[in-house]
PDB file of C-alpha atoms in Angstrom:
ATOM      1  CA  GLN F   1      12.672  -5.318   7.560  1.00 68.00           C
ATOM      2  CA  SER F   2      10.243  -7.580   9.035  1.00 79.00           C
ATOM      3  CA  ALA F   3       6.205  -7.181   9.023  1.00 84.00           C
ATOM      4  CA  LEU F   4       5.025  -5.223  11.955  1.00 90.00           C
ATOM      5  CA  THR F   5       2.811  -6.792  14.090  1.00 95.00           C
ATOM      6  CA  GLN F   6      -1.026  -6.841  14.609  1.00 97.00           C
ATOM      7  CA  PRO F   7      -3.446  -8.928  16.106  1.00 97.00           C
ATOM      8  CA  ALA F   8      -5.040 -11.548  13.690  1.00 97.00           C
ATOM      9  CA  SER F   9      -8.571 -10.653  14.142  1.00 97.00           C
ATOM     10  CA  VAL F  10     -10.399  -8.514  16.398  1.00 98.00           C
ATOM     11  CA  SER F  11     -14.254  -8.463  16.741  1.00 97.00           C
ATOM     12  CA  GLY F  12     -16.980  -5.931  18.464  1.00 96.00           C
ATOM     13  CA  SER F  13     -20.516  -5.637  18.936  1.00 97.00           C
ATOM     14  CA  PRO F  14     -22.236  -2.623  16.707  1.00 97.00           C
ATOM     15  CA  GLY F  15     -21.767   0.572  18.631  1.00 97.00           C
ATOM     16  CA  GLN F  16     -18.826  -0.466  20.595  1.00 97.00           C
ATOM     17  CA  SER F  17     -15.251   0.545  20.181  1.00 97.00           C
ATOM     18  CA  ILE F  18     -12.486  -1.691  19.350  1.00 98.00           C
ATOM     19  CA  THR F  19      -8.688  -0.970  18.654  1.00 98.00           C
ATOM     20  CA  ILE F  20      -6.101  -2.343  16.643  1.00 98.00           C
ATOM     21  CA  SER F  21      -2.177  -1.958  17.513  1.00 97.00           C
ATOM     22  CA  CYS F  22       0.844  -2.153  15.491  1.00 96.00           C
ATOM     23  CA  THR F  23       4.284  -2.733  16.668  1.00 93.00           C
ATOM     24  CA  GLY F  24       7.462  -2.300  15.044  1.00 89.00           C
ATOM     25  CA  THR F  25      10.781  -1.081  16.271  1.00 84.00           C
ATOM     26  CA  THR F  26      12.307   2.274  17.005  1.00 79.00           C
ATOM     27  CA  SER F  27      13.468   2.604  13.041  1.00 80.00           C
ATOM     28  CA  ASP F  28      10.226   2.474  11.702  1.00 84.00           C
ATOM     29  CA  VAL F  29       6.803   2.809  13.835  1.00 82.00           C
ATOM     30  CA  GLY F  30       8.968   4.427  16.475  1.00 82.00           C
ATOM     31  CA  ASN F  31       9.830   6.937  14.137  1.00 79.00           C
ATOM     32  CA  TYR F  32       6.653   9.250  14.874  1.00 73.00           C
ATOM     33  CA  ASN F  33       4.371  10.365  12.476  1.00 77.00           C
ATOM     34  CA  VAL F  34       5.239   7.542   9.658  1.00 87.00           C
ATOM     35  CA  VAL F  35       2.496   5.344  10.169  1.00 94.00           C
ATOM     36  CA  SER F  36      -0.401   4.813   8.065  1.00 97.00           C
ATOM     37  CA  TRP F  37      -3.707   2.475   8.194  1.00 98.00           C
ATOM     38  CA  TYR F  38      -5.784   0.987   5.206  1.00 98.00           C
ATOM     39  CA  GLN F  39      -9.126  -0.844   5.036  1.00 98.00           C
ATOM     40  CA  GLN F  40      -9.582  -3.535   2.507  1.00 98.00           C
ATOM     41  CA  HIS F  41     -12.912  -5.150   1.825  1.00 98.00           C
ATOM     42  CA  PRO F  42     -12.972  -8.608   0.324  1.00 96.00           C
ATOM     43  CA  GLY F  43     -11.869  -8.271  -3.360  1.00 95.00           C
ATOM     44  CA  LYS F  44     -11.231  -4.626  -3.366  1.00 97.00           C
ATOM     45  CA  ALA F  45      -8.401  -2.469  -3.400  1.00 98.00           C
ATOM     46  CA  PRO F  46      -7.017  -0.857  -0.225  1.00 98.00           C
ATOM     47  CA  LYS F  47      -8.617   2.351   1.314  1.00 98.00           C
ATOM     48  CA  LEU F  48      -6.324   4.730   3.201  1.00 98.00           C
ATOM     49  CA  MET F  49      -8.022   5.836   6.534  1.00 98.00           C
ATOM     50  CA  ILE F  50      -5.084   7.455   8.587  1.00 97.00           C
ATOM     51  CA  TYR F  51      -1.873   8.866   7.709  1.00 96.00           C
ATOM     52  CA  GLU F  52       1.079  10.601   9.565  1.00 94.00           C
ATOM     53  CA  GLY F  53      -0.184   8.430  12.566  1.00 93.00           C
ATOM     54  CA  SER F  54      -3.190  10.356  12.803  1.00 94.00           C
ATOM     55  CA  LYS F  55      -4.449  12.560  10.181  1.00 96.00           C
ATOM     56  CA  ARG F  56      -7.787  11.630   8.343  1.00 97.00           C
ATOM     57  CA  PRO F  57      -8.053  11.968   4.669  1.00 96.00           C
ATOM     58  CA  SER F  58     -10.924  13.759   3.399  1.00 95.00           C
ATOM     59  CA  GLY F  59     -14.243  11.459   3.296  1.00 95.00           C
ATOM     60  CA  VAL F  60     -12.997   9.238   6.104  1.00 97.00           C
ATOM     61  CA  SER F  61     -15.251   9.019   9.051  1.00 97.00           C
ATOM     62  CA  ASN F  62     -14.177  10.701  11.954  1.00 96.00           C
ATOM     63  CA  ARG F  63     -15.293   7.237  14.035  1.00 98.00           C
ATOM     64  CA  PHE F  64     -11.858   6.448  12.791  1.00 98.00           C
ATOM     65  CA  SER F  65      -8.482   7.665  14.806  1.00 97.00           C
ATOM     66  CA  GLY F  66      -5.148   6.792  15.103  1.00 96.00           C
ATOM     67  CA  SER F  67      -2.291   7.130  17.679  1.00 94.00           C
ATOM     68  CA  GLN F  68       0.821   6.050  18.941  1.00 91.00           C
ATOM     69  CA  SER F  69       3.400   5.434  21.884  1.00 89.00           C
ATOM     70  CA  ASP F  70       6.891   4.549  21.613  1.00 88.00           C
ATOM     71  CA  ASN F  71       6.919   1.502  19.015  1.00 91.00           C
ATOM     72  CA  THR F  72       3.309   0.808  18.705  1.00 94.00           C
ATOM     73  CA  ALA F  73       0.527   2.687  16.728  1.00 95.00           C
ATOM     74  CA  THR F  74      -3.004   2.270  17.427  1.00 97.00           C
ATOM     75  CA  LEU F  75      -6.092   2.485  15.173  1.00 98.00           C
ATOM     76  CA  THR F  76      -9.403   2.873  17.107  1.00 98.00           C
ATOM     77  CA  ILE F  77     -12.975   2.731  15.560  1.00 98.00           C
ATOM     78  CA  SER F  78     -15.272   4.031  17.374  1.00 97.00           C
ATOM     79  CA  GLY F  79     -19.182   3.174  17.158  1.00 97.00           C
ATOM     80  CA  LEU F  80     -18.395   0.031  15.403  1.00 98.00           C
ATOM     81  CA  GLN F  81     -20.608  -0.517  12.325  1.00 97.00           C
ATOM     82  CA  ALA F  82     -21.394  -3.632   9.861  1.00 97.00           C
ATOM     83  CA  GLU F  83     -19.811  -1.929   6.874  1.00 97.00           C
ATOM     84  CA  ASP F  84     -16.433  -1.788   9.125  1.00 98.00           C
ATOM     85  CA  GLU F  85     -16.133  -5.177   8.700  1.00 98.00           C
ATOM     86  CA  ALA F  86     -12.635  -5.655   6.712  1.00 98.00           C
ATOM     87  CA  ASP F  87      -9.180  -6.219   6.973  1.00 98.00           C
ATOM     88  CA  TYR F  88      -6.806  -3.659   8.281  1.00 98.00           C
ATOM     89  CA  TYR F  89      -3.137  -2.874   7.493  1.00 98.00           C
ATOM     90  CA  CYS F  90      -0.793  -0.647   9.541  1.00 97.00           C
ATOM     91  CA  CYS F  91       2.302   0.704   7.286  1.00 96.00           C
ATOM     92  CA  SER F  92       5.221   2.030   8.364  1.00 94.00           C
ATOM     93  CA  TYR F  93       8.136   4.136   6.507  1.00 90.00           C
ATOM     94  CA  ALA F  94      11.768   3.945   6.811  1.00 85.00           C
ATOM     95  CA  GLY F  95      13.484   4.553   3.967  1.00 83.00           C
ATOM     96  CA  ASN F  96      11.512   1.597   2.574  1.00 90.00           C
ATOM     97  CA  PHE F  97       7.837   0.707   3.445  1.00 94.00           C
ATOM     98  CA  VAL F  98       6.904  -2.071   5.824  1.00 94.00           C
ATOM     99  CA  PHE F  99       3.440  -3.430   6.214  1.00 96.00           C
ATOM    100  CA  GLY F 100       1.934  -5.053   9.065  1.00 96.00           C
ATOM    101  CA  ILE F 101       0.384  -8.491   8.667  1.00 95.00           C
ATOM    102  CA  GLY F 102      -3.169  -7.704   8.721  1.00 97.00           C
ATOM    103  CA  THR F 103      -6.053  -7.520  11.145  1.00 98.00           C
ATOM    104  CA  LYS F 104      -9.561  -9.245  10.281  1.00 98.00           C
ATOM    105  CA  VAL F 105     -12.109  -7.234  11.937  1.00 98.00           C
ATOM    106  CA  THR F 106     -15.201  -8.822  12.352  1.00 97.00           C
ATOM    107  CA  VAL F 107     -18.813  -7.056  13.566  1.00 97.00           C
ATOM    108  CA  LEU F 108     -20.674  -9.483  15.557  1.00 94.00           C
TER     109      LEU F 108
ATOM    110  CA  GLU N   1     -10.876  12.275  -8.365  1.00 93.00           C
ATOM    111  CA  VAL N   2      -8.058  10.232  -8.609  1.00 96.00           C
ATOM    112  CA  GLN N   3      -7.927   7.374 -10.776  1.00 97.00           C
ATOM    113  CA  LEU N   4      -5.279   4.676 -11.306  1.00 98.00           C
ATOM    114  CA  VAL N   5      -5.918   1.941 -13.948  1.00 98.00           C
ATOM    115  CA  GLU N   6      -3.220  -0.952 -14.071  1.00 98.00           C
ATOM    116  CA  SER N   7      -3.021  -3.328 -17.300  1.00 98.00           C
ATOM    117  CA  GLY N   8      -0.585  -5.744 -18.366  1.00 98.00           C
ATOM    118  CA  GLY N   9      -1.221  -8.656 -15.812  1.00 97.00           C
ATOM    119  CA  GLY N  10      -1.144 -12.357 -16.990  1.00 97.00           C
ATOM    120  CA  LEU N  11       0.270 -15.797 -16.787  1.00 98.00           C
ATOM    121  CA  VAL N  12       4.069 -16.238 -17.284  1.00 98.00           C
ATOM    122  CA  MET N  13       6.307 -18.949 -16.945  1.00 97.00           C
ATOM    123  CA  PRO N  14       8.921 -19.109 -14.257  1.00 98.00           C
ATOM    124  CA  GLY N  15      12.084 -17.126 -15.532  1.00 98.00           C
ATOM    125  CA  GLY N  16       9.907 -14.998 -17.886  1.00 98.00           C
ATOM    126  CA  SER N  17       9.436 -11.251 -17.930  1.00 98.00           C
ATOM    127  CA  LEU N  18       6.174  -8.962 -17.960  1.00 98.00           C
ATOM    128  CA  ARG N  19       5.501  -5.506 -17.960  1.00 98.00           C
ATOM    129  CA  LEU N  20       2.735  -3.879 -15.832  1.00 98.00           C
ATOM    130  CA  SER N  21       1.067  -0.259 -16.414  1.00 98.00           C
ATOM    131  CA  CYS N  22      -0.519   1.942 -14.588  1.00 98.00           C
ATOM    132  CA  THR N  23      -2.216   5.218 -16.061  1.00 98.00           C
ATOM    133  CA  ALA N  24      -3.260   8.062 -13.875  1.00 98.00           C
ATOM    134  CA  SER N  25      -5.781  10.873 -13.996  1.00 97.00           C
ATOM    135  CA  GLY N  26      -6.971  13.044 -11.819  1.00 96.00           C
ATOM    136  CA  LEU N  27      -3.515  14.104 -10.169  1.00 95.00           C
ATOM    137  CA  PRO N  28      -0.669  16.531 -10.856  1.00 94.00           C
ATOM    138  CA  PHE N  29       1.428  13.148 -12.469  1.00 95.00           C
ATOM    139  CA  ASN N  30       4.012  15.307 -13.085  1.00 94.00           C
ATOM    140  CA  ASP N  31       5.261  16.222  -9.568  1.00 93.00           C
ATOM    141  CA  ALA N  32       3.744  12.470  -8.163  1.00 95.00           C
ATOM    142  CA  TRP N  33       5.813   9.789  -6.319  1.00 96.00           C
ATOM    143  CA  MET N  34       4.189   6.569  -7.453  1.00 97.00           C
ATOM    144  CA  SER N  35       4.365   3.281  -6.080  1.00 98.00           C
ATOM    145  CA  TRP N  36       3.529  -0.650  -6.837  1.00 98.00           C
ATOM    146  CA  VAL N  37       2.134  -2.804  -4.208  1.00 98.00           C
ATOM    147  CA  ARG N  38       1.426  -6.595  -4.365  1.00 98.00           C
ATOM    148  CA  GLN N  39      -0.900  -8.862  -2.740  1.00 98.00           C
ATOM    149  CA  ALA N  40      -0.290 -12.963  -2.732  1.00 98.00           C
ATOM    150  CA  PRO N  41      -3.518 -14.723  -3.022  1.00 96.00           C
ATOM    151  CA  GLY N  42      -5.028 -15.122   0.615  1.00 94.00           C
ATOM    152  CA  THR N  43      -1.992 -13.112   2.114  1.00 96.00           C
ATOM    153  CA  GLY N  44      -1.463  -9.216   3.119  1.00 96.00           C
ATOM    154  CA  LEU N  45       0.182  -6.216   1.590  1.00 97.00           C
ATOM    155  CA  GLU N  46       3.839  -6.144   0.346  1.00 97.00           C
ATOM    156  CA  TRP N  47       5.520  -3.155  -0.699  1.00 97.00           C
ATOM    157  CA  VAL N  48       7.148  -3.455  -4.252  1.00 98.00           C
ATOM    158  CA  GLY N  49       8.925  -0.390  -5.085  1.00 97.00           C
ATOM    159  CA  ARG N  50       8.348   3.327  -5.703  1.00 97.00           C
ATOM    160  CA  ILE N  51       9.621   5.856  -8.132  1.00 96.00           C
ATOM    161  CA  LYS N  52       9.974   9.704  -7.477  1.00 95.00           C
ATOM    162  CA  SER N  53       9.007  12.393  -9.716  1.00 93.00           C
ATOM    163  CA  ARG N  54      11.632  13.882 -12.383  1.00 86.00           C
ATOM    164  CA  VAL N  55      12.830  16.796 -10.514  1.00 83.00           C
ATOM    165  CA  ASP N  56      13.400  14.182  -7.350  1.00 82.00           C
ATOM    166  CA  PRO N  57      14.987  13.302  -9.842  1.00 79.00           C
ATOM    167  CA  GLU N  58      12.872  10.092 -10.633  1.00 72.00           C
ATOM    168  CA  THR N  59      14.801   8.169  -8.151  1.00 91.00           C
ATOM    169  CA  THR N  60      13.452   4.292  -7.565  1.00 95.00           C
ATOM    170  CA  ASP N  61      13.547   2.156  -4.460  1.00 95.00           C
ATOM    171  CA  TYR N  62      12.568  -1.407  -4.067  1.00 97.00           C
ATOM    172  CA  ALA N  63      12.027  -3.948  -1.869  1.00 96.00           C
ATOM    173  CA  ALA N  64      14.982  -6.819  -1.192  1.00 95.00           C
ATOM    174  CA  PRO N  65      12.748  -9.473  -3.015  1.00 96.00           C
ATOM    175  CA  VAL N  66      12.442  -8.073  -6.038  1.00 98.00           C
ATOM    176  CA  ARG N  67      15.598  -5.590  -6.316  1.00 97.00           C
ATOM    177  CA  GLY N  68      17.652  -6.234  -9.432  1.00 97.00           C
ATOM    178  CA  ARG N  69      14.648  -7.750 -11.030  1.00 98.00           C
ATOM    179  CA  PHE N  70      12.094  -5.447 -11.403  1.00 98.00           C
ATOM    180  CA  THR N  71      12.508  -1.782 -12.784  1.00 98.00           C
ATOM    181  CA  ILE N  72       9.982   1.143 -12.001  1.00 97.00           C
ATOM    182  CA  SER N  73       9.970   3.883 -14.784  1.00 96.00           C
ATOM    183  CA  ARG N  74       7.405   6.899 -15.795  1.00 96.00           C
ATOM    184  CA  ASP N  75       6.339   8.346 -18.949  1.00 96.00           C
ATOM    185  CA  ASP N  76       5.120  11.785 -17.831  1.00 96.00           C
ATOM    186  CA  SER N  77       3.826  12.585 -21.287  1.00 96.00           C
ATOM    187  CA  LYS N  78       1.278   9.562 -20.772  1.00 97.00           C
ATOM    188  CA  ASN N  79       0.737   9.810 -17.185  1.00 97.00           C
ATOM    189  CA  THR N  80       1.930   6.177 -16.787  1.00 98.00           C
ATOM    190  CA  ILE N  81       4.232   4.266 -14.620  1.00 98.00           C
ATOM    191  CA  TYR N  82       5.622   1.146 -15.392  1.00 98.00           C
ATOM    192  CA  LEU N  83       6.679  -2.074 -13.691  1.00 98.00           C
ATOM    193  CA  GLN N  84       9.258  -4.338 -15.986  1.00 98.00           C
ATOM    194  CA  MET N  85       9.531  -7.864 -14.287  1.00 98.00           C
ATOM    195  CA  ASN N  86      12.443 -10.397 -15.209  1.00 98.00           C
ATOM    196  CA  SER N  87      13.462 -13.504 -13.565  1.00 98.00           C
ATOM    197  CA  LEU N  88      10.210 -14.037 -12.410  1.00 98.00           C
ATOM    198  CA  LYS N  89       9.696 -16.386  -9.672  1.00 98.00           C
ATOM    199  CA  ILE N  90       6.653 -18.620  -8.692  1.00 98.00           C
ATOM    200  CA  GLU N  91       6.590 -16.120  -5.462  1.00 97.00           C
ATOM    201  CA  ASP N  92       6.086 -13.448  -7.612  1.00 98.00           C
ATOM    202  CA  THR N  93       2.045 -14.497  -8.141  1.00 98.00           C
ATOM    203  CA  ALA N  94       0.058 -11.888  -6.654  1.00 98.00           C
ATOM    204  CA  LEU N  95      -2.353  -8.763  -7.738  1.00 98.00           C
ATOM    205  CA  TYR N  96      -0.009  -5.792  -8.273  1.00 98.00           C
ATOM    206  CA  PHE N  97      -1.680  -2.553  -7.208  1.00 98.00           C
ATOM    207  CA  CYS N  98      -0.353   0.869  -8.283  1.00 98.00           C
ATOM    208  CA  SER N  99      -0.238   3.854  -6.201  1.00 98.00           C
ATOM    209  CA  TRP N 100      -0.168   7.441  -5.625  1.00 97.00           C
ATOM    210  CA  LEU N 101       2.126   8.468  -2.749  1.00 96.00           C
ATOM    211  CA  GLY N 102       0.032  11.500  -1.458  1.00 91.00           C
ATOM    212  CA  THR N 103       2.577  12.296   1.051  1.00 90.00           C
ATOM    213  CA  THR N 104       6.145  10.549   1.509  1.00 88.00           C
ATOM    214  CA  THR N 105       5.101   8.178   3.838  1.00 92.00           C
ATOM    215  CA  SER N 106       1.588   7.095   2.786  1.00 95.00           C
ATOM    216  CA  PHE N 107      -0.676   5.732  -0.383  1.00 97.00           C
ATOM    217  CA  HIS N 108      -3.385   8.032  -0.824  1.00 97.00           C
ATOM    218  CA  SER N 109      -4.781   6.267  -4.059  1.00 97.00           C
ATOM    219  CA  TRP N 110      -4.955   2.725  -5.553  1.00 98.00           C
ATOM    220  CA  GLY N 111      -5.771   1.209  -8.598  1.00 98.00           C
ATOM    221  CA  GLN N 112      -8.068  -2.105  -8.639  1.00 98.00           C
ATOM    222  CA  GLY N 113      -5.075  -4.205  -9.438  1.00 98.00           C
ATOM    223  CA  THR N 114      -3.677  -6.556 -12.139  1.00 98.00           C
ATOM    224  CA  LEU N 115      -2.907 -10.134 -11.955  1.00 98.00           C
ATOM    225  CA  VAL N 116       0.248 -11.738 -11.915  1.00 98.00           C
ATOM    226  CA  THR N 117       0.494 -15.633 -11.867  1.00 98.00           C
ATOM    227  CA  VAL N 118       3.772 -17.134 -12.202  1.00 98.00           C
ATOM    228  CA  SER N 119       3.419 -20.698 -13.076  1.00 97.00           C
ATOM    229  CA  SER N 120       4.713 -23.802 -15.685  1.00 95.00           C
TER     230      SER N 120
END
């Protein structure tokens, strides 16, 4: 399985909304409700932000939302805050797990 | 709160072996599906493998780059999983994270990782 495709970087100003795309195939991302998203700050462990495409774990801000269309999943961060600056990874399950290459989010 | 603590990392020569451990607390470990994920320096996340619960029954799956060299096992009496790594290669150098699969398809909790360096 090849790594899922994500933009290398996305930036936005505080208060803005940004989106991060995650593109795969019909065998992975296209298999609905199998995509999850992780936030990773430098030197820290990843943190689950979205699972099964659009569900938020307890404690994750509702500024984070997930959606999907065909073979592309999308993470939206609304009301961007300085603390959102981090790397974000999507992940899909198709028997095995495959991660995206990661997107660096910069808050301007 | 789920806590995962990895140990066992270190420096090993190419071709050598190492065993990592991950001890869990705060979850029903006997029913838990667990996984290892690694991150090479300056790169992204890479899934290593998974072990299902004893009733499933302890089925293991591995990523292609480690299949046949790495083995995941578990000791439910110690709330611990292990990653036995044999025939280590330089490209296995990474921070190895233990993770709890809260659902079949997502990693709900992560440890802080243990660093494995393969070098001569």
